[in-house]
Amino acid sequence: RSSREEEHYHRHRRSPPHPARLAPSPPHTHTKRRPNIPCPCNPLPSTNATGVVHRLERGGFQRMDELQQIPLIERLTMEERKSVEGMLKSANQLAQTLQEVAFTNKWSKKDKPYSGVWIANGTGYPIVGRFFIKQTGLDRLEGFVEQDSRAKIYGKCDKQKFDLNVQWSNGDLTNVGVSYNPETKESKQLEGKMNLLRTALNFPYIQNRLIPETSEYEESFGNTGSLNKYGINAKEKELYDKLLNNINAVSQLYENISFERLGNLFGLDTKGAESLAQCLLKCGQVTGAVDQEDQIVIFEKPPEALKKFNGQVRDVCTLIQESYDAISKQHATGKDSTADMEIGV
């Protein structure tokens, strides 16, 4: 034998087998496992009879600590199923309500009264639609506007007083909670007020319209507006919470799921399951897409790069707010020099 064959022999040689083991081994059979969990002998994802593909991690299994963090799927009662079927007749309204409940659940806290969904009350453009505001600190406000998904909200609050800026995607800027005196040419911040019940915001605002093809603004002041906080009764909220909880659990258990299987989990037919999936994805609770050709819902996680980008946008908004506050303070004191301004770069 050559040196290579000799090395191979010593590396792979085994002890003589026990006589009892000389009998031929039975053909390999998969051991009985929990339904829908693939055998480790075949770690690649494959669709089973129920049309479900499990998310595979670390050789085909999720870690036990990860599985324990996944919420349980709650079955809908007969009354709740009928309610969902009725809601699906107005799918857009259902998606909006689910978005409001999901945002409120995530951000509303007793010590952060400004967090929540605020709806414009009889105010003209640009104070229209729904304002999603989150109080990220004791005195910092952030958020976005329904009518302009790229518009950003950033501002500050001090107990019952607040002001915030809305930077629109077309370049316009709305200063909410800021008043302006044209005679003295002075502006005052923190002029917005929250009522004692913490259910309404009343404020003056200045609208700065960007003049096309220029870098100049056309100001409109003396405007007033109000926002009412979104609310829902406990019984309805319980149903919406159950829907959001279930789709969150499903997205963590599966990479994709068929309409039929999803319908079985929610107690709906295939068409109802597809409509409900579209509503739940549209509300932003989970990220994914509906594949109508294969009749499945595909779930995905947002990439880390997107999370990093969102953090950078938040930092830029904070810098703009600090710069705006410093400039306003400079004008209010009547100083011409900018040496005392503390603006971070």
Tab-separated table of N, CA, C and O in Angstrom, residues 167-224:
chain	number	residue	atom	x	y	z
A	167	GLN	N	-41.679	67.981	9.053
A	167	GLN	CA	-40.918	68.192	7.825
A	167	GLN	C	-41.528	67.329	6.730
A	167	GLN	O	-41.410	66.115	6.747
A	168	TRP	N	-42.216	67.975	5.774
A	168	TRP	CA	-42.917	67.247	4.718
A	168	TRP	C	-41.953	66.839	3.614
A	168	TRP	O	-40.898	67.441	3.431
A	169	SER	N	-42.334	65.807	2.875
A	169	SER	CA	-41.457	65.294	1.827
A	169	SER	C	-41.281	66.272	0.673
A	169	SER	O	-40.292	66.190	-0.060
A	170	ASN	N	-42.222	67.212	0.493
A	170	ASN	CA	-42.101	68.191	-0.595
A	170	ASN	C	-41.271	69.414	-0.198
A	170	ASN	O	-41.141	70.366	-0.973
A	171	GLY	N	-40.725	69.413	1.021
A	171	GLY	CA	-39.889	70.521	1.467
A	171	GLY	C	-40.582	71.500	2.385
A	171	GLY	O	-39.926	72.335	3.018
A	172	ASP	N	-41.911	71.442	2.478
A	172	ASP	CA	-42.645	72.345	3.369
A	172	ASP	C	-42.334	72.003	4.827
A	172	ASP	O	-41.964	70.870	5.153
A	173	LEU	N	-42.524	72.988	5.701
A	173	LEU	CA	-42.264	72.807	7.128
A	173	LEU	C	-43.411	73.409	7.926
A	173	LEU	O	-43.795	74.561	7.704
A	174	THR	N	-43.969	72.635	8.837
A	174	THR	CA	-45.045	73.104	9.700
A	174	THR	C	-44.555	73.144	11.131
A	174	THR	O	-44.117	72.118	11.666
A	175	ASN	N	-44.611	74.334	11.748
A	175	ASN	CA	-44.222	74.507	13.148
A	175	ASN	C	-45.478	74.470	14.008
A	175	ASN	O	-46.218	75.451	14.090
A	176	VAL	N	-45.734	73.328	14.630
A	176	VAL	CA	-46.916	73.129	15.464
A	176	VAL	C	-46.584	73.540	16.893
A	176	VAL	O	-45.536	73.173	17.432
A	177	GLY	N	-47.495	74.294	17.519
A	177	GLY	CA	-47.253	74.757	18.878
A	177	GLY	C	-46.318	75.940	18.941
A	177	GLY	O	-45.719	76.207	19.989
A	178	VAL	N	-46.184	76.668	17.834
A	178	VAL	CA	-45.325	77.854	17.761
A	178	VAL	C	-46.165	79.032	17.289
A	178	VAL	O	-46.873	78.932	16.285
A	179	SER	N	-46.112	80.134	18.012
A	179	SER	CA	-46.834	81.350	17.631
A	179	SER	C	-45.841	82.405	17.148
A	179	SER	O	-44.660	82.383	17.521
A	180	TYR	N	-46.346	83.331	16.323
A	180	TYR	CA	-45.475	84.366	15.746
A	180	TYR	C	-46.183	85.711	15.811
A	180	TYR	O	-47.359	85.836	15.473
A	181	ASN	N	-45.450	86.714	16.281
A	181	ASN	CA	-45.968	88.082	16.348
A	181	ASN	C	-45.349	88.873	15.206
A	181	ASN	O	-44.151	89.176	15.230
A	182	PRO	N	-46.131	89.252	14.177
A	182	PRO	CA	-45.561	89.965	13.026
A	182	PRO	C	-45.068	91.367	13.359
A	182	PRO	O	-44.205	91.896	12.661
A	183	GLU	N	-45.597	91.970	14.421
A	183	GLU	CA	-45.167	93.320	14.780
A	183	GLU	C	-43.780	93.294	15.404
A	183	GLU	O	-42.892	94.061	15.030
A	184	THR	N	-43.589	92.420	16.362
A	184	THR	CA	-42.280	92.323	17.015
A	184	THR	C	-41.351	91.332	16.307
A	184	THR	O	-40.165	91.280	16.617
A	185	LYS	N	-41.934	90.572	15.379
A	185	LYS	CA	-41.187	89.551	14.643
A	185	LYS	C	-40.517	88.551	15.593
A	185	LYS	O	-39.382	88.138	15.390
A	186	GLU	N	-41.266	88.193	16.607
A	186	GLU	CA	-40.772	87.206	17.567
A	186	GLU	C	-41.676	85.984	17.549
A	186	GLU	O	-42.896	86.094	17.375
A	187	SER	N	-41.080	84.841	17.727
A	187	SER	CA	-41.831	83.594	17.795
A	187	SER	C	-41.692	82.992	19.187
A	187	SER	O	-40.659	83.148	19.839
A	188	LYS	N	-42.743	82.319	19.626
A	188	LYS	CA	-42.746	81.672	20.929
A	188	LYS	C	-42.979	80.178	20.752
A	188	LYS	O	-43.853	79.763	20.007
A	189	GLN	N	-42.184	79.404	21.459
A	189	GLN	CA	-42.318	77.952	21.411
A	189	GLN	C	-43.127	77.459	22.607
A	189	GLN	O	-43.489	78.223	23.496
A	190	LEU	N	-43.404	76.166	22.596
A	190	LEU	CA	-44.186	75.525	23.665
A	190	LEU	C	-45.532	76.211	23.878
A	190	LEU	O	-46.004	76.370	25.000
A	191	GLU	N	-46.161	76.605	22.772
A	191	GLU	CA	-47.476	77.245	22.844
A	191	GLU	C	-48.610	76.234	22.686
A	191	GLU	O	-49.760	76.573	22.882
A	192	GLY	N	-48.276	75.009	22.304
A	192	GLY	CA	-49.298	73.973	22.237
A	192	GLY	C	-49.636	73.452	23.623
A	192	GLY	O	-48.774	73.377	24.497
A	193	LYS	N	-50.900	73.099	23.829
A	193	LYS	CA	-51.342	72.670	25.155
A	193	LYS	C	-52.145	71.386	25.075
A	193	LYS	O	-52.979	71.203	24.190
A	194	MET	N	-51.890	70.499	26.036
A	194	MET	CA	-52.667	69.275	26.193
A	194	MET	C	-53.711	69.492	27.282
A	194	MET	O	-53.417	70.109	28.315
A	195	ASN	N	-54.938	68.997	27.044
A	195	ASN	CA	-55.974	69.184	28.061
A	195	ASN	C	-55.702	68.305	29.282
A	195	ASN	O	-54.847	67.418	29.260
A	196	LEU	N	-56.429	68.550	30.357
A	196	LEU	CA	-56.178	67.842	31.611
A	196	LEU	C	-56.453	66.346	31.508
A	196	LEU	O	-55.829	65.539	32.204
A	197	LEU	N	-57.399	65.959	30.634
A	197	LEU	CA	-57.705	64.539	30.455
A	197	LEU	C	-56.706	63.832	29.557
A	197	LEU	O	-56.780	62.612	29.387
A	198	ARG	N	-55.794	64.599	28.975
A	198	ARG	CA	-54.769	64.064	28.076
A	198	ARG	C	-55.366	63.402	26.848
A	198	ARG	O	-54.855	62.406	26.325
A	199	THR	N	-56.459	63.957	26.353
A	199	THR	CA	-57.143	63.388	25.193
A	199	THR	C	-57.170	64.333	24.001
A	199	THR	O	-57.665	63.950	22.936
A	200	ALA	N	-56.679	65.569	24.153
A	200	ALA	CA	-56.727	66.532	23.056
A	200	ALA	C	-55.520	67.456	23.097
A	200	ALA	O	-54.996	67.770	24.181
A	201	LEU	N	-55.074	67.863	21.918
A	201	LEU	CA	-53.993	68.825	21.772
A	201	LEU	C	-54.523	70.038	21.015
A	201	LEU	O	-55.109	69.889	19.941
A	202	ASN	N	-54.321	71.217	21.573
A	202	ASN	CA	-54.729	72.457	20.924
A	202	ASN	C	-53.493	73.333	20.735
A	202	ASN	O	-52.670	73.453	21.655
A	203	PHE	N	-53.382	73.972	19.576
A	203	PHE	CA	-52.128	74.645	19.270
A	203	PHE	C	-52.280	75.677	18.151
A	203	PHE	O	-53.153	75.536	17.287
A	204	PRO	N	-51.425	76.698	18.164
A	204	PRO	CA	-51.228	77.521	16.977
A	204	PRO	C	-50.167	76.860	16.109
A	204	PRO	O	-49.403	76.021	16.597
A	205	TYR	N	-50.134	77.214	14.843
A	205	TYR	CA	-49.075	76.658	14.002
A	205	TYR	C	-48.726	77.612	12.860
A	205	TYR	O	-49.543	78.451	12.446
A	206	ILE	N	-47.502	77.484	12.411
A	206	ILE	CA	-46.996	78.288	11.298
A	206	ILE	C	-46.701	77.340	10.146
A	206	ILE	O	-46.008	76.337	10.319
A	207	GLN	N	-47.249	77.671	8.973
A	207	GLN	CA	-47.006	76.859	7.796
A	207	GLN	C	-45.983	77.553	6.894
A	207	GLN	O	-46.186	78.693	6.472
A	208	ASN	N	-44.884	76.890	6.634
A	208	ASN	CA	-43.836	77.415	5.759
A	208	ASN	C	-43.852	76.623	4.457
A	208	ASN	O	-43.418	75.460	4.424
A	209	ARG	N	-44.347	77.258	3.399
A	209	ARG	CA	-44.436	76.588	2.090
A	209	ARG	C	-43.204	76.905	1.262
A	209	ARG	O	-42.869	78.082	1.063
A	210	LEU	N	-42.536	75.853	0.816
A	210	LEU	CA	-41.339	76.042	-0.006
A	210	LEU	C	-41.731	76.527	-1.388
A	210	LEU	O	-42.518	75.884	-2.093
A	211	ILE	N	-41.221	77.690	-1.796
A	211	ILE	CA	-41.506	78.240	-3.123
A	211	ILE	C	-40.779	77.389	-4.156
A	211	ILE	O	-39.576	77.152	-4.031
A	212	PRO	N	-41.500	76.881	-5.171
A	212	PRO	CA	-40.871	75.998	-6.161
A	212	PRO	C	-39.634	76.615	-6.819
A	212	PRO	O	-39.595	77.812	-7.096
A	213	GLU	N	-38.626	75.782	-7.017
A	213	GLU	CA	-37.375	76.143	-7.687
A	213	GLU	C	-36.599	77.222	-6.940
A	213	GLU	O	-35.798	77.945	-7.525
A	214	THR	N	-36.862	77.378	-5.655
A	214	THR	CA	-36.112	78.309	-4.817
A	214	THR	C	-35.824	77.641	-3.491
A	214	THR	O	-36.277	76.523	-3.218
A	215	SER	N	-35.079	78.330	-2.650
A	215	SER	CA	-34.824	77.855	-1.295
A	215	SER	C	-35.513	78.751	-0.271
A	215	SER	O	-35.179	78.733	0.910
A	216	GLU	N	-36.494	79.524	-0.729
A	216	GLU	CA	-37.211	80.455	0.138
A	216	GLU	C	-38.580	79.894	0.505
A	216	GLU	O	-39.161	79.081	-0.222
A	217	TYR	N	-39.082	80.388	1.642
A	217	TYR	CA	-40.365	79.925	2.150
A	217	TYR	C	-41.385	81.061	2.163
A	217	TYR	O	-41.045	82.230	2.382
A	218	GLU	N	-42.631	80.659	1.966
A	218	GLU	CA	-43.749	81.583	2.114
A	218	GLU	C	-44.454	81.237	3.423
A	218	GLU	O	-45.006	80.139	3.558
A	219	GLU	N	-44.430	82.147	4.375
A	219	GLU	CA	-44.963	81.866	5.714
A	219	GLU	C	-46.447	82.190	5.814
A	219	GLU	O	-46.928	83.156	5.242
A	220	SER	N	-47.130	81.361	6.557
A	220	SER	CA	-48.538	81.587	6.871
A	220	SER	C	-48.706	81.363	8.362
A	220	SER	O	-48.531	80.246	8.853
A	221	PHE	N	-49.006	82.430	9.111
A	221	PHE	CA	-49.129	82.309	10.563
A	221	PHE	C	-50.510	82.780	11.016
A	221	PHE	O	-51.316	83.260	10.215
A	222	GLY	N	-50.767	82.619	12.319
A	222	GLY	CA	-52.095	82.938	12.841
A	222	GLY	C	-53.063	81.783	12.722
A	222	GLY	O	-54.270	81.959	12.916
A	223	ASN	N	-52.564	80.591	12.387
A	223	ASN	CA	-53.424	79.413	12.238
A	223	ASN	C	-53.554	78.675	13.567
A	223	ASN	O	-52.645	78.709	14.398
A	224	THR	N	-54.669	77.999	13.754
A	224	THR	CA	-54.876	77.173	14.954
A	224	THR	C	-55.408	75.809	14.540
A	224	THR	O	-56.060	75.670	13.494
